Short mmCIF file of C-alpha atoms in Angstrom, two decimals:
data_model
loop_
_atom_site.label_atom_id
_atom_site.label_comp_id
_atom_site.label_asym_id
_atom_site.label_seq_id
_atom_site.Cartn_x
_atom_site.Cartn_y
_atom_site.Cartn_z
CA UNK A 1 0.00 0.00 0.00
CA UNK A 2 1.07 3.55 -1.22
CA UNK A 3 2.01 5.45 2.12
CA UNK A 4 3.40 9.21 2.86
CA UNK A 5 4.84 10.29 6.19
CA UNK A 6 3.48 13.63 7.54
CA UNK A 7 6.25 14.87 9.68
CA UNK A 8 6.65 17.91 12.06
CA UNK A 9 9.58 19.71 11.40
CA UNK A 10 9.42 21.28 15.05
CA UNK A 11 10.34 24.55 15.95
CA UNK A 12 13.06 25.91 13.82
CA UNK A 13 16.26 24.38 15.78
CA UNK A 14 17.37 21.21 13.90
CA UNK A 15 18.40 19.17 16.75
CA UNK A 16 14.32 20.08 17.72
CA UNK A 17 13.50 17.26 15.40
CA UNK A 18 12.16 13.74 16.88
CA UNK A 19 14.50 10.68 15.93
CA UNK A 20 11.70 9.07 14.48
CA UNK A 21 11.60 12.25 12.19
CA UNK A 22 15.55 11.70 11.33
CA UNK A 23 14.86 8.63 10.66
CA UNK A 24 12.37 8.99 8.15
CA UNK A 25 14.03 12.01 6.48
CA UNK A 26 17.11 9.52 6.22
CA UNK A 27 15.14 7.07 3.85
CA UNK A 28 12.81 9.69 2.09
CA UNK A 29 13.11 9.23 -1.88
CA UNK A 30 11.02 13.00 -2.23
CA UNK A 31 10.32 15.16 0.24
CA UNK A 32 7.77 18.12 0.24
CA UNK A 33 8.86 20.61 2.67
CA UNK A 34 7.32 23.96 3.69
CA UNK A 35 9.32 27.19 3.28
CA UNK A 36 11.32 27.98 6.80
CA UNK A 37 12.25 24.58 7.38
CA UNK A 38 16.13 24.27 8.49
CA UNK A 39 18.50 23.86 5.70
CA UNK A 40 20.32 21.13 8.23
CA UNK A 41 16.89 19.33 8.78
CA UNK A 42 16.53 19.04 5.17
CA UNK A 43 19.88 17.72 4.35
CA UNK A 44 19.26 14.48 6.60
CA UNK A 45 17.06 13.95 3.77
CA UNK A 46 20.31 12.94 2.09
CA UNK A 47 18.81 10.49 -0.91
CA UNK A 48 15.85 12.71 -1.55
CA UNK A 49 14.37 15.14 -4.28
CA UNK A 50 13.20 18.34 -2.21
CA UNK A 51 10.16 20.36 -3.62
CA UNK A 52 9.41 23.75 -1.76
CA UNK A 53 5.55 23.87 -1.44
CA UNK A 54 5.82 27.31 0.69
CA UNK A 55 2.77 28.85 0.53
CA UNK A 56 3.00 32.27 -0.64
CA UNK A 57 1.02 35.22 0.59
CA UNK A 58 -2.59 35.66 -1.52
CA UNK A 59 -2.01 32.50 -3.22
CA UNK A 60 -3.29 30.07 -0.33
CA UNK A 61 -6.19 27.80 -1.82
CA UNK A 62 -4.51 27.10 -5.29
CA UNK A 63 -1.21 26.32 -3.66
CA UNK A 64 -3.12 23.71 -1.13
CA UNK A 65 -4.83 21.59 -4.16
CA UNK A 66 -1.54 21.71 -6.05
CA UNK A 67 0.00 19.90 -2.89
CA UNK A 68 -2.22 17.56 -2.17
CA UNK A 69 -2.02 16.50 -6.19
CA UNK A 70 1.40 16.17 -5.83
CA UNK A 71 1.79 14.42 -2.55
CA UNK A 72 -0.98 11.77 -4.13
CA UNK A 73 1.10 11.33 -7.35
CA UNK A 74 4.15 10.82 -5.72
CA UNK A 75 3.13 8.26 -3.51
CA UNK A 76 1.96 6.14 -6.02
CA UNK A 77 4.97 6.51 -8.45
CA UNK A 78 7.38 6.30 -5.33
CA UNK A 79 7.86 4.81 -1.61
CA UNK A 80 9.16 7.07 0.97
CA UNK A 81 7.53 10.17 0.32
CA UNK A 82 7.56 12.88 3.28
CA UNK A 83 5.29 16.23 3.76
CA UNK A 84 7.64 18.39 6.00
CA UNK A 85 6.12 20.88 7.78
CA UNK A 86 7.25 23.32 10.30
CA UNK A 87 6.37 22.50 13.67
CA UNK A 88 3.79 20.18 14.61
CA UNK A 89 1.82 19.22 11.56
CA UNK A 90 -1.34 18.85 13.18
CA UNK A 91 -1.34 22.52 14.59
CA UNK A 92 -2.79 25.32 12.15
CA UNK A 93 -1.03 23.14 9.14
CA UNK A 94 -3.74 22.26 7.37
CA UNK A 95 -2.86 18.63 7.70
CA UNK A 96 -6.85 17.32 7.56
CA UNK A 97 -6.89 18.78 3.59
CA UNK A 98 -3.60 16.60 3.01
CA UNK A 99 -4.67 13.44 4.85
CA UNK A 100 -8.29 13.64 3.32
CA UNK A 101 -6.85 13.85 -0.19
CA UNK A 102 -4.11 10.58 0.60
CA UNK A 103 -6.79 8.78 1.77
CA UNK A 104 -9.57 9.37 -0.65
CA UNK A 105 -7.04 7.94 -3.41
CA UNK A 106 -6.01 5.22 -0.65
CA UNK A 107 -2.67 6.02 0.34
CA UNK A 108 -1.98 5.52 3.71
CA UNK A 109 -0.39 8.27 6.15
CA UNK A 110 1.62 8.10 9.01
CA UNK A 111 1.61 11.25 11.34
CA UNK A 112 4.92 11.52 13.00
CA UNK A 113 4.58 14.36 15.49
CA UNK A 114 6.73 17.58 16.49
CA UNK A 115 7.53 20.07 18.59
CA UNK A 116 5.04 23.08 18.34
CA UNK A 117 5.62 26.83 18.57
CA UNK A 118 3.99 27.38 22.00
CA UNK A 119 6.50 24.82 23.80
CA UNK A 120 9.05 25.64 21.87
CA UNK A 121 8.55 29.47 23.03
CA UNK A 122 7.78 28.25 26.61
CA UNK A 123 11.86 26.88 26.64
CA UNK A 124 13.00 29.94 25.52
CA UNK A 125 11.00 32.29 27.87
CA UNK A 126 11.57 29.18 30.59
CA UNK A 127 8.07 29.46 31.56
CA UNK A 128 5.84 26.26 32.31
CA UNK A 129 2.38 27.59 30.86
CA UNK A 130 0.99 25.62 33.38
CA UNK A 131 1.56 26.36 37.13
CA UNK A 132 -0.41 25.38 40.47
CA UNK A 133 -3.03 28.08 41.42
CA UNK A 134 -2.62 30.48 38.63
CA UNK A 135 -2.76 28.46 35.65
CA UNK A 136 -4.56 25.33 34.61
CA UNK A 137 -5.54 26.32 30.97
CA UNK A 138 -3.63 26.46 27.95
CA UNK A 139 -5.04 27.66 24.27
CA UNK A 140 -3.46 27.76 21.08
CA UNK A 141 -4.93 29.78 18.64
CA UNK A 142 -5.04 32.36 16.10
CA UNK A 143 -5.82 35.43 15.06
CA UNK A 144 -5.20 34.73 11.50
CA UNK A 145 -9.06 33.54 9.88
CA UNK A 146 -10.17 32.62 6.69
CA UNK A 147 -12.62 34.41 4.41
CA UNK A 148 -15.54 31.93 5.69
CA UNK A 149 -14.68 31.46 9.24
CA UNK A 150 -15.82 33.25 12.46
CA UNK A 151 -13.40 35.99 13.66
CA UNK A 152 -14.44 35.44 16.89
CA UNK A 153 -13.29 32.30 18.35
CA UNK A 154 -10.43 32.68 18.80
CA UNK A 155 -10.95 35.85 21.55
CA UNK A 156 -13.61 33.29 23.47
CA UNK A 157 -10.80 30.96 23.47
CA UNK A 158 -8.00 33.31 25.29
CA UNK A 159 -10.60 35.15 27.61
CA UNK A 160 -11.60 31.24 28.92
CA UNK A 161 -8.53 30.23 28.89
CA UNK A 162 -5.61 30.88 31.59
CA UNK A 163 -2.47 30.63 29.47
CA UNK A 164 -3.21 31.59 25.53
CA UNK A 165 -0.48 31.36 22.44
CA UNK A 166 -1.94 33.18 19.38
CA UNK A 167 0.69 31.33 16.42
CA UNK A 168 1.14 34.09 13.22
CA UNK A 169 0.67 37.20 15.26
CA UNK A 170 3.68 38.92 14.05
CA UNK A 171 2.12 41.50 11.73
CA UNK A 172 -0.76 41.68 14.08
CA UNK A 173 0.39 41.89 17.59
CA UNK A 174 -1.09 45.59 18.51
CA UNK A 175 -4.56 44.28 17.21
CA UNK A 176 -4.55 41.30 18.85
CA UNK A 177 -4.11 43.29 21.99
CA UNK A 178 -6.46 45.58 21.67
CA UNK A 179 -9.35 43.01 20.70
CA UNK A 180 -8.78 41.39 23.51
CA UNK A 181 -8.80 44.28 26.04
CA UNK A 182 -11.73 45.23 24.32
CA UNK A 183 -13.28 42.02 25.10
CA UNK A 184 -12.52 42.33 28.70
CA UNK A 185 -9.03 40.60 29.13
CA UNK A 186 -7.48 43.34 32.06
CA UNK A 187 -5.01 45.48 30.45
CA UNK A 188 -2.20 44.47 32.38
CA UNK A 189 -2.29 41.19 31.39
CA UNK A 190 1.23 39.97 30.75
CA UNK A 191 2.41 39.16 27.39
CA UNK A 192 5.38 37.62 25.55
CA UNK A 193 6.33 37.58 22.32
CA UNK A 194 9.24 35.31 20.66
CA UNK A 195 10.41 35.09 17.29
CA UNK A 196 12.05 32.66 15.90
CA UNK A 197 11.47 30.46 18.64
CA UNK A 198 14.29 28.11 19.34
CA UNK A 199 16.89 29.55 17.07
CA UNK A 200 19.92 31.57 17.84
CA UNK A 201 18.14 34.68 16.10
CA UNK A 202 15.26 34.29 18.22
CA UNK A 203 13.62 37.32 19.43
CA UNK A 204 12.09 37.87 23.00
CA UNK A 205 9.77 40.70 24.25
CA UNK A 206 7.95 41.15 27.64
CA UNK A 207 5.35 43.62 28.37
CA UNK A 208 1.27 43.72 29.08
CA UNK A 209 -1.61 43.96 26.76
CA UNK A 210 -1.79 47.80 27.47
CA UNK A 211 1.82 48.30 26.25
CA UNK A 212 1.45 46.51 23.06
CA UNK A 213 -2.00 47.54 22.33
CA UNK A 214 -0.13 51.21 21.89
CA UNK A 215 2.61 50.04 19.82
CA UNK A 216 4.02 46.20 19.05
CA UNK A 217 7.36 45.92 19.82
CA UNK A 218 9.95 46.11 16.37
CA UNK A 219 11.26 42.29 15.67
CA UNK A 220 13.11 40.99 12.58
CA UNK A 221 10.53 39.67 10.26
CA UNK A 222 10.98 35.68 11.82
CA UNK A 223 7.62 33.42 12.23
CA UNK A 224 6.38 35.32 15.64
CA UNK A 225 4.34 33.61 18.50
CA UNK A 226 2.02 35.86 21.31
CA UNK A 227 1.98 34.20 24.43
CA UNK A 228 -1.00 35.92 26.95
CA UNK A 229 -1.51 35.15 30.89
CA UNK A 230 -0.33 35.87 34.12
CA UNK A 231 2.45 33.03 33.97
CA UNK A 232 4.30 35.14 31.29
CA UNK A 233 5.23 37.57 34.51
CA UNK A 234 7.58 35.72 35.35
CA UNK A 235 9.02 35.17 31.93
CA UNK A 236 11.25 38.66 32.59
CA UNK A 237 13.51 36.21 35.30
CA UNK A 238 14.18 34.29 31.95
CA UNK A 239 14.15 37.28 29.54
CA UNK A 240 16.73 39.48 31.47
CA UNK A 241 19.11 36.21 30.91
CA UNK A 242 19.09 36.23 27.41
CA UNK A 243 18.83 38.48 24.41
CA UNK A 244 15.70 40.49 24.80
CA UNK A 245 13.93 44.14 23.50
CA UNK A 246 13.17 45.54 26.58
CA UNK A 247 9.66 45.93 27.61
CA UNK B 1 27.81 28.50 37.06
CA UNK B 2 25.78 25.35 38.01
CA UNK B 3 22.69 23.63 35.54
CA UNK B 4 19.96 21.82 35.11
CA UNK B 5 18.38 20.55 31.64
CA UNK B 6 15.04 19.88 32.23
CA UNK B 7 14.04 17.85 29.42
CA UNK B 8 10.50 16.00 27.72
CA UNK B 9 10.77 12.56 27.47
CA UNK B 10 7.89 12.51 24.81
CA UNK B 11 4.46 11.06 25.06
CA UNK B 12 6.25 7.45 25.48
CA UNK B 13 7.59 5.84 22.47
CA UNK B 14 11.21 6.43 22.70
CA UNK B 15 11.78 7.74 19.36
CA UNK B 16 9.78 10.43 19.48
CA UNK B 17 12.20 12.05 22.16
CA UNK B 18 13.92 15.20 19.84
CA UNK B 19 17.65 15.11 19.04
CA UNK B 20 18.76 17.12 21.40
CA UNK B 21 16.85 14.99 24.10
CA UNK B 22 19.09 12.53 23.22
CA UNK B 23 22.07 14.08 23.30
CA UNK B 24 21.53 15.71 26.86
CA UNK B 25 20.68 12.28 28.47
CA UNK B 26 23.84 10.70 26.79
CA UNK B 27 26.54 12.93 28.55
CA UNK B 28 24.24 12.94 31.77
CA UNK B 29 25.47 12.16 35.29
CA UNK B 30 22.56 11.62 36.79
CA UNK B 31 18.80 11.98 35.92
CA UNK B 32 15.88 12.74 38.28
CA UNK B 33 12.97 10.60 35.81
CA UNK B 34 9.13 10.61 36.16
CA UNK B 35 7.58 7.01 36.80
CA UNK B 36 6.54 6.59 33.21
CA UNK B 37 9.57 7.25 30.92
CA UNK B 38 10.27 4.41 28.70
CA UNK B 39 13.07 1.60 29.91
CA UNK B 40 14.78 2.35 26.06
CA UNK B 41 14.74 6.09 26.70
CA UNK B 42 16.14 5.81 30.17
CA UNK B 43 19.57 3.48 29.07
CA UNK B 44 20.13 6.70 26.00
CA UNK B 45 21.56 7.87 30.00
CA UNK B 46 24.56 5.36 29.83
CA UNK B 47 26.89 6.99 32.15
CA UNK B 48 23.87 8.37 34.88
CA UNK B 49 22.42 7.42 37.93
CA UNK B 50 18.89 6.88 37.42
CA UNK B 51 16.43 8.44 40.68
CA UNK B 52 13.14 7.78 40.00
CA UNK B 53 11.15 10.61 41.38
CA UNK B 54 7.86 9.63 40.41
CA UNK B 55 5.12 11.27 42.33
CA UNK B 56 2.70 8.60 44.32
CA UNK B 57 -0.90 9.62 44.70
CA UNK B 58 -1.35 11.15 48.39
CA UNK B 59 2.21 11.96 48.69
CA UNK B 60 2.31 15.09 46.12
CA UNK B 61 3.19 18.32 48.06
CA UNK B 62 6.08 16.38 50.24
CA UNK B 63 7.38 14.48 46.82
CA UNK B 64 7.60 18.19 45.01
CA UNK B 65 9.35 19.62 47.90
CA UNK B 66 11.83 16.45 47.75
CA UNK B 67 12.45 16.47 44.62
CA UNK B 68 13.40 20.46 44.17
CA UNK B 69 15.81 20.06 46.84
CA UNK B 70 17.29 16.93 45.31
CA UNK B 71 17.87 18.53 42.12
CA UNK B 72 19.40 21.51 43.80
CA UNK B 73 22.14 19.63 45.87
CA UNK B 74 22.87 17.32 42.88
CA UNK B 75 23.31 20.22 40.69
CA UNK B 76 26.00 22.01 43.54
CA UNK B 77 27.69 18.65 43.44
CA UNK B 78 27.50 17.50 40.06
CA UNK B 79 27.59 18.96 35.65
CA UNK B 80 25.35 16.98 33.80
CA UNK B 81 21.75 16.62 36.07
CA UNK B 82 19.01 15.66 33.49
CA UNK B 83 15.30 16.01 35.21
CA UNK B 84 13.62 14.13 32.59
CA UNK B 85 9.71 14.76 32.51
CA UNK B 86 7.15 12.77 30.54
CA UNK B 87 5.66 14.50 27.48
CA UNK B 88 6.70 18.61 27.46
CA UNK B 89 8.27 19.79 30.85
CA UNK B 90 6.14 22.86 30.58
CA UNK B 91 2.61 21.26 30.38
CA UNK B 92 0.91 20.39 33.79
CA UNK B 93 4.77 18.95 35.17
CA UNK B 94 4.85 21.19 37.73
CA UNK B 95 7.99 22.56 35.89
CA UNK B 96 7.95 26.22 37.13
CA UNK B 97 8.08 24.78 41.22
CA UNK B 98 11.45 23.53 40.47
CA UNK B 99 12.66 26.33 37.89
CA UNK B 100 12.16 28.78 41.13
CA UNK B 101 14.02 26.48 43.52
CA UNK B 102 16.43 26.10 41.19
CA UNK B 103 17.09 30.05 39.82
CA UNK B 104 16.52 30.38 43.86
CA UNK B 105 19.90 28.78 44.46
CA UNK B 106 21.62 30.35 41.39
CA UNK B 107 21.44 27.08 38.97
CA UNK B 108 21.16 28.08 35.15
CA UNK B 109 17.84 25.71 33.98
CA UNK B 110 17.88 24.72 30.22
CA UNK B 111 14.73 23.55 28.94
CA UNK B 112 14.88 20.75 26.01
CA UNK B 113 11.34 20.71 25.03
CA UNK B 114 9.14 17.30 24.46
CA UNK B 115 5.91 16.17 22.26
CA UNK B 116 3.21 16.34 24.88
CA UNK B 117 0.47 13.87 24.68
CA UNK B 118 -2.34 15.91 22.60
CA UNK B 119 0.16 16.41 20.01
CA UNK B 120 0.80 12.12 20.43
CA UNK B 121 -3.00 11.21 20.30
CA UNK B 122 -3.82 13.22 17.46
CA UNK B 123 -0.71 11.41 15.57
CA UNK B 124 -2.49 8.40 16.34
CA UNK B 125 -5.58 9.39 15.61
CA UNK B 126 -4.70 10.65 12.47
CA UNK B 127 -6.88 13.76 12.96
CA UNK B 128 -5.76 17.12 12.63
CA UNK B 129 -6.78 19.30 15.81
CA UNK B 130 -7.55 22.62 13.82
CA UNK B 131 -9.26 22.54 10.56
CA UNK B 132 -10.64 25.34 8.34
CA UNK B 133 -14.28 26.22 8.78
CA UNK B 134 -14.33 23.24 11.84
CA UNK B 135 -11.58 24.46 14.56
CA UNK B 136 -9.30 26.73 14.83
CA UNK B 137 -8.84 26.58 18.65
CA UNK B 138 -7.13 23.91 20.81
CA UNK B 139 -7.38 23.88 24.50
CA UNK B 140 -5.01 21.79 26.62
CA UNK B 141 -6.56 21.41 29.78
CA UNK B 142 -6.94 18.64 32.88
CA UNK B 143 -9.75 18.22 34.62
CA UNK B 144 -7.58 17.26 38.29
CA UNK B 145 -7.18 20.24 40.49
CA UNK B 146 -5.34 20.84 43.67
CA UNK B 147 -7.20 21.58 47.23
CA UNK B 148 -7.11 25.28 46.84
CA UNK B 149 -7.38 25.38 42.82
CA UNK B 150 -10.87 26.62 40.72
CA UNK B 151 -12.69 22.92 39.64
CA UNK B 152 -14.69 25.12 36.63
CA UNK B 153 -11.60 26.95 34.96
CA UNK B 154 -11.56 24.05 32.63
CA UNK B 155 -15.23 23.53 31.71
CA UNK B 156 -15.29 27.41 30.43
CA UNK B 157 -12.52 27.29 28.37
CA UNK B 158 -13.78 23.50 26.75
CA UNK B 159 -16.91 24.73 26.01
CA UNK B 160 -15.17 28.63 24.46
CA UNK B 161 -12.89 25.97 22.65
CA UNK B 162 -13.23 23.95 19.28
CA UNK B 163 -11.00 21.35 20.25
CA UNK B 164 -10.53 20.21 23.78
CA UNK B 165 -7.63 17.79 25.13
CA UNK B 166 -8.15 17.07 29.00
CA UNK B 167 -4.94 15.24 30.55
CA UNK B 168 -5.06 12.63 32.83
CA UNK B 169 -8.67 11.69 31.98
CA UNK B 170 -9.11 7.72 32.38
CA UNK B 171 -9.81 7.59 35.87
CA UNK B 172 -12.99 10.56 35.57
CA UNK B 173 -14.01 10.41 31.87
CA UNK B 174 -17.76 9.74 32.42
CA UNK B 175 -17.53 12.44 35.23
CA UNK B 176 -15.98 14.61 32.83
CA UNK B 177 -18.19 14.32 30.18
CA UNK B 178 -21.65 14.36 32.78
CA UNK B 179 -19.85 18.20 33.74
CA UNK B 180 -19.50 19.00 29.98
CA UNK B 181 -22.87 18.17 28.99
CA UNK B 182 -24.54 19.80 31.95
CA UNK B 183 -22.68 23.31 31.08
CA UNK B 184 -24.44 23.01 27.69
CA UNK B 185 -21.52 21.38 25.47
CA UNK B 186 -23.90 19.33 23.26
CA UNK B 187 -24.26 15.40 23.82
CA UNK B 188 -23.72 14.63 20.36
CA UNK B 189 -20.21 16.18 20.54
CA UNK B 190 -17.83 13.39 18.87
CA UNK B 191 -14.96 12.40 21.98
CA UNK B 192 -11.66 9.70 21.70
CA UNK B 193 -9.77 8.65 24.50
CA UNK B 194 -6.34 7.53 23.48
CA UNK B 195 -4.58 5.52 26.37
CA UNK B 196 -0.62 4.87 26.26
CA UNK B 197 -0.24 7.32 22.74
CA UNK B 198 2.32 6.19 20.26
CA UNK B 199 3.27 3.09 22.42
CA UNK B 200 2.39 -0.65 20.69
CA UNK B 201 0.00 -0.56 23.51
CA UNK B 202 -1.95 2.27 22.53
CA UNK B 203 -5.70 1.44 23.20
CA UNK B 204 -8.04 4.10 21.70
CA UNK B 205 -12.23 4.66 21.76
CA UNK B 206 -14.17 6.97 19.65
CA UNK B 207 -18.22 7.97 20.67
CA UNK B 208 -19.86 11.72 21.65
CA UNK B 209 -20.16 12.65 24.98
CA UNK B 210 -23.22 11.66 25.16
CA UNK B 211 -21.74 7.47 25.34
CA UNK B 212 -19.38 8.59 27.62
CA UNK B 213 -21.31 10.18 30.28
CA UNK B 214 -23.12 6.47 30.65
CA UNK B 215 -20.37 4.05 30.77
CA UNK B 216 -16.47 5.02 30.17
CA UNK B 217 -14.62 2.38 28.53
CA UNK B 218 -12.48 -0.07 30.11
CA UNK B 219 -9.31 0.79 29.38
CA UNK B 220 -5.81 -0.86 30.43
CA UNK B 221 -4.59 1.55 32.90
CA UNK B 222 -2.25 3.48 31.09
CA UNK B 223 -1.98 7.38 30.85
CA UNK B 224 -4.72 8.18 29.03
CA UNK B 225 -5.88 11.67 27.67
CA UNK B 226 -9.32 12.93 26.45
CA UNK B 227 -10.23 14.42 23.47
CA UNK B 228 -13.64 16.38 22.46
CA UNK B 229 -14.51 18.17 19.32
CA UNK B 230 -15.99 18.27 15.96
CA UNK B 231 -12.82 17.35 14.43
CA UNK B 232 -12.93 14.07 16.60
CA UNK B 233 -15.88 12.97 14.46
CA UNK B 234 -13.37 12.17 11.54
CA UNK B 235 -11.76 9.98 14.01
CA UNK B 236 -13.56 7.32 12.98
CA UNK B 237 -11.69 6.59 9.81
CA UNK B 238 -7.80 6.51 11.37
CA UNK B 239 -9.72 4.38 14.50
CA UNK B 240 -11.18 1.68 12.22
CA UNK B 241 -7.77 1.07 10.79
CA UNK B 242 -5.93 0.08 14.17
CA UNK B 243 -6.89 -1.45 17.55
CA UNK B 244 -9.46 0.36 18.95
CA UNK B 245 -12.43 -0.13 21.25
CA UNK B 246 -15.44 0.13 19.54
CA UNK B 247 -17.72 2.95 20.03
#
């Protein structure tokens, strides 16, 4: 039976990778990867053809059908075929589109997990998002909706939830804040942002809602994560450690 | 200066531990485990003493204390102390207790993330846990609280959420789904509990709430997380192709 491997990428660090993942990269014939994958996590894929499927900015729904026609024609020309993607693949990837089209043409798939933004910022600010008496709670979400779906989920999510990651928020940090105070989330809510999570460019910043719904902090252009809730006070211990825009 | 690496074992198969994982445990000296790492991922440690620290039920509060101050005077003494946590250190471990005794007593902590189990049970359910137009919200949540802890933080952000994961379910499924139900999450809401994910011994059940708040399934004891969402209802398909419980 025809099979692909869906495999998360993790974070952005290559030595972030599961060995499973290695180990499937090591044998891949082709390998589909999205665009900020690791150069070094691609070249365990030693043996294999690598196609960039990077999706590109206003060109989302054509790009998706063209992978999921690719991925199904490869697997039946060739064994070992892998789908890359950054981080976990089940986490705002899109995966269900990909799996669903495999399937329908009966191709098996094998999910081989990774590490996800949120824990991979959670190292880097060394904050557990979970902590006895203050937070139980932990959302991932974001911000980012499509031209069908309800903008308003996500902001039920994070004012529910104790500890909330909002994945994409780069370009839209300042909004993000000010939705949510406008929703009722106190104002001096503590917030993180890190970009780049996991890599030696990585970018930290620590502040509250109030101070980022006035102006979002200047980072480098990286894949950004904004982390929201009361454990992220205690992320400036960890920030003033490391490389950090000050608050 | 002295250090800790407090690292994620995974959700239990030993190849899903990252790279890095790996690398830490093999130049440890000694590692502080949880009761539940895997026999294969323990012996990566070839030149450490192995403590098992796992917690016992009853015993929490005096275990925690134990264990911070075991970690401290092994790190004073020692380079190379590994506490090695099942799934991500930073997700309902109890991480941040011993990151402040530790930062307390001027020990550097490095944090080598893990897959947590949502991120495992999806894998092997073969479901994606956001999907356009279905969910774009994950909550990671456990339904166990402490003596002085809020019991209904979790049921608000489950029922603000698309897709729910509550840890440590097994033991209070059909309790968890009665609560669910009774806060208005509809009965018909598809559910899967996946016991021991992405070991050989992985046991998992698909149904709605509805099933669940009559009879939980016998399981085999393992750790075994909760899942509830429309994206669960899909499920079905990934379930039918490997040992499950029936519905």
């Amino acid at each position: 039976m025809a099979k692909v491997y869906l495999v998360g990428a993790g974070p952005g660090a290559p030595d972030l990778l599961t060995v499973r993942a290695a180990r499937v990269l090591a044998t891949a014939t082709v390998v589909f990867h999205d665009a900020l994958v690791h150069p070094e996590t691609l070249a365990l894929a030693k043996a294999a053809r690598l196609v960039d499927v990077g999706k590109r900015a206003g060109r989302v729904s054509t790009e998706q059908r063209f992978i999921n026609r690719a991925l199904v024609e490869a697997a039946k020309a060739n064994g070992g075929v892998v789908r890359l993607k950054g981080g976990d693949p089940m986490v705002f990837g899109r995966a269900q589109e990909e799996i669903d089209a495999l399937e329908a043409a009966g191709i098996e798939v094998e999910i081989v997990p990774g590490i996800t933004a949120a824990l991979a910022a959670s190292a880097d600010l060394g904050v557990s998002l979970t902590r006895r008496g203050i937070a139980r709670t932990v959302v991932l979400a974001t911000a980012r909706v499509g031209r069908d779906e309800d903008a308003s989920g996500w902001i039920a999510a994070a004012l529910a939830a104790d500890t909330t990651f909002l994945y994409m928020a780069g370009a839209q940090a300042a909004a993000i804040a000010v939705a949510l105070i406008g929703a009722g989330k106190p104002a001096s809510t503590p917030v993180a942002i890190v970009e780049s999570a996991s890599l030696d460019a990585a970018q930290r910043w620590v502040g509250t809602l109030a101070g980022l719904s006035l102006e979002a902090p200047r980072m480098h252009g990286g894949p950004a994560i904004l982390a929201v809730g009361e454990v992220f006070a205690h992320s400036r211990v960890a920030a003033l450690l490391s490389p950090a825009v000050a608050a």
